[in-house]
mmCIF file of C-alpha atoms in Angstrom:
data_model
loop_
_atom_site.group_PDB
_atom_site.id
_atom_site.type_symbol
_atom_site.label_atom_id
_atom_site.label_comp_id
_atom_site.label_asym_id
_atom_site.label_seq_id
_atom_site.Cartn_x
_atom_site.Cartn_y
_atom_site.Cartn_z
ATOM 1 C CA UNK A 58 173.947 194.390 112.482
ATOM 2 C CA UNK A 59 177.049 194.065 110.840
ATOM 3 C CA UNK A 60 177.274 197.901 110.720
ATOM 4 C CA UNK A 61 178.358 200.464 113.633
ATOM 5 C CA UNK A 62 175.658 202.936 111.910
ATOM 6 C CA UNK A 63 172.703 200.810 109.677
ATOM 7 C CA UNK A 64 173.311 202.192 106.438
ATOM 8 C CA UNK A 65 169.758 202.152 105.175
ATOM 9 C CA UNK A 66 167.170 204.672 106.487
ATOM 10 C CA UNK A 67 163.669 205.259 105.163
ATOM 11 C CA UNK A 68 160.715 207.252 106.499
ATOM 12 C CA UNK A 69 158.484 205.174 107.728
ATOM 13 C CA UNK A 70 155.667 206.742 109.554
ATOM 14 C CA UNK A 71 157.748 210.109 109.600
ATOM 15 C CA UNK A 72 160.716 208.639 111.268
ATOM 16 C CA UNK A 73 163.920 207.213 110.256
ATOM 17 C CA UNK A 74 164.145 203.566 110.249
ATOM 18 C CA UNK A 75 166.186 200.773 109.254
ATOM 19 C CA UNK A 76 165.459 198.758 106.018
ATOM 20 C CA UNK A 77 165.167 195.162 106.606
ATOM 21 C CA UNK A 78 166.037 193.244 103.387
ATOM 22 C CA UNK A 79 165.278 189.343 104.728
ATOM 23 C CA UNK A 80 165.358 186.309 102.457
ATOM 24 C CA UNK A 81 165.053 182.664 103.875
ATOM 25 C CA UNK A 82 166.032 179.758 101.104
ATOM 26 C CA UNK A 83 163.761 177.589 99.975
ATOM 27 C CA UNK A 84 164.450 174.436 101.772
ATOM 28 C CA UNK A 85 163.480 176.208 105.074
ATOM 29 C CA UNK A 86 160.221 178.080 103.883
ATOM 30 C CA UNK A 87 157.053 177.022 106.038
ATOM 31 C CA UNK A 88 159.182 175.793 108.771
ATOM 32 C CA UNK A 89 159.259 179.324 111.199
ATOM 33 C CA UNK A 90 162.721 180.272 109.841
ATOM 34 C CA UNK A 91 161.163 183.743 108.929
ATOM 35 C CA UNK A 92 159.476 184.205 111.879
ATOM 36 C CA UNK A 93 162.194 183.836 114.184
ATOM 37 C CA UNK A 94 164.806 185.933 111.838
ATOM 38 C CA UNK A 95 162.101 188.640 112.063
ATOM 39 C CA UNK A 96 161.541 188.039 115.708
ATOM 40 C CA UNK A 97 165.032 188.693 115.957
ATOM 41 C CA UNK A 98 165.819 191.605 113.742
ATOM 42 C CA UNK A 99 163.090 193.388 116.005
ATOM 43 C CA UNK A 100 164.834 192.115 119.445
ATOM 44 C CA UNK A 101 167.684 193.509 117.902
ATOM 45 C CA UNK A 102 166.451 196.834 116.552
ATOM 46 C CA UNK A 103 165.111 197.783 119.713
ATOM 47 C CA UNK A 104 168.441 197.188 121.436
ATOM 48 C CA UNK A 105 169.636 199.667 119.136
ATOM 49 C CA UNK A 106 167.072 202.021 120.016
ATOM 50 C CA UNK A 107 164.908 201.615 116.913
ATOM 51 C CA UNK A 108 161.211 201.591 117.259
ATOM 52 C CA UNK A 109 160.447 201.529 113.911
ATOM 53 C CA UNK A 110 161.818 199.483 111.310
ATOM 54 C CA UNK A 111 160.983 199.015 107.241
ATOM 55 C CA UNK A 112 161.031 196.618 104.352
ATOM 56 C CA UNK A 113 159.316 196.405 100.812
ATOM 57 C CA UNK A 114 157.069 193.088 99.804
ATOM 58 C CA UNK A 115 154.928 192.517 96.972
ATOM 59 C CA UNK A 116 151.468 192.321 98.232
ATOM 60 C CA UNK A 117 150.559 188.962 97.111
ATOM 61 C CA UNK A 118 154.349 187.904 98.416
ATOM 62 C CA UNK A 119 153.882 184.964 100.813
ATOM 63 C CA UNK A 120 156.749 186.776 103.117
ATOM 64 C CA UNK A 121 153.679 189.018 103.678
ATOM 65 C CA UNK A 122 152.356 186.734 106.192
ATOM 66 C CA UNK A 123 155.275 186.236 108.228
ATOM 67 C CA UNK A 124 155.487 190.026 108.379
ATOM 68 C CA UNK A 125 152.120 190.303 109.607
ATOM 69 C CA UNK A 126 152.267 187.669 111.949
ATOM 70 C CA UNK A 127 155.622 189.298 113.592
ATOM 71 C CA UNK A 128 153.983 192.935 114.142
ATOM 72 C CA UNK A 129 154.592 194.713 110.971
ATOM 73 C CA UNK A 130 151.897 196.578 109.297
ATOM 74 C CA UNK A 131 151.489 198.386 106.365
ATOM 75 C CA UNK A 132 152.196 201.911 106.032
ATOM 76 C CA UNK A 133 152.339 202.546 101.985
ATOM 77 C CA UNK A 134 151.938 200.977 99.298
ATOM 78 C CA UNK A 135 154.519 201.570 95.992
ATOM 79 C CA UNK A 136 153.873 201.760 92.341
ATOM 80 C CA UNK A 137 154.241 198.428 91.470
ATOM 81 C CA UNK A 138 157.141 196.118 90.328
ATOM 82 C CA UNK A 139 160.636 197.045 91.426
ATOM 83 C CA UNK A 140 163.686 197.540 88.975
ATOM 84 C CA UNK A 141 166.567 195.257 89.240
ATOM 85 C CA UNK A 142 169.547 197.307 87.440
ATOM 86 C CA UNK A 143 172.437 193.900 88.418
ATOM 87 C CA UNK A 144 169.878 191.857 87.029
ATOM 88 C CA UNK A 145 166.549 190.103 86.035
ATOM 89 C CA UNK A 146 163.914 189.014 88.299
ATOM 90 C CA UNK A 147 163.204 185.780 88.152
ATOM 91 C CA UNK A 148 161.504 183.028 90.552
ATOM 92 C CA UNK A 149 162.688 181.973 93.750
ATOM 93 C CA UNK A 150 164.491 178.442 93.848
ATOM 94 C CA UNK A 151 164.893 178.787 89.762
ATOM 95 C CA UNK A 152 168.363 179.715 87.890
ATOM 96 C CA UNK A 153 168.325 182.730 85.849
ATOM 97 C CA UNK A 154 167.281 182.103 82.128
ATOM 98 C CA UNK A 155 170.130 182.600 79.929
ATOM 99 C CA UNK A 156 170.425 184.875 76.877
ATOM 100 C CA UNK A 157 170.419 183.300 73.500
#
């Protein structure tokens, strides 16, 4: 919480909630790095009187499991890919593919 008020609310379940955006590079992927950020985020949350809080994961995203494992459950589901207007997708742990 680097914020005095979290700057991104979504209805989740009819109440507001924060939006987690979590990301955990490569080199430390399988190795409970995402579990304890998420463990924490929550810790923290509540302390902030949050009992809800939000995020949005491809299905077949492996940060699905973590998720899952940490208490979250799902509540929607979307239309499909999201749109990136900075920039491309592309893979985790790859450079961007350059223009010709």
């Amino acid at each position: 919480w680097h914020f005095r008020e979290l700057p991104l609310l979504v209805a989740a379940g009819g109440a507001p909630a924060p939006e987690l955006v979590v990301a955990v590079v490569p080199e430390a992927r399988g190795r409970g790095a995402g579990r304890r950020l998420l463990d924490a985020l929550v810790t923290r949350a509540a302390g902030h009187g949050h009992a809800q809080l939000a995020l949005n994961v491809h299905v077949r995203n492996p940060a699905v499991r973590p998720y899952s494992r940490s208490g979250l459950v799902v509540t929607g589901k979307g239309r499909g890919a999201s749109r990136w207007p900075a920039g491309r997708a592309r893979r985790p742990g790859r450079p961007p593919r350059r223009r010709p």
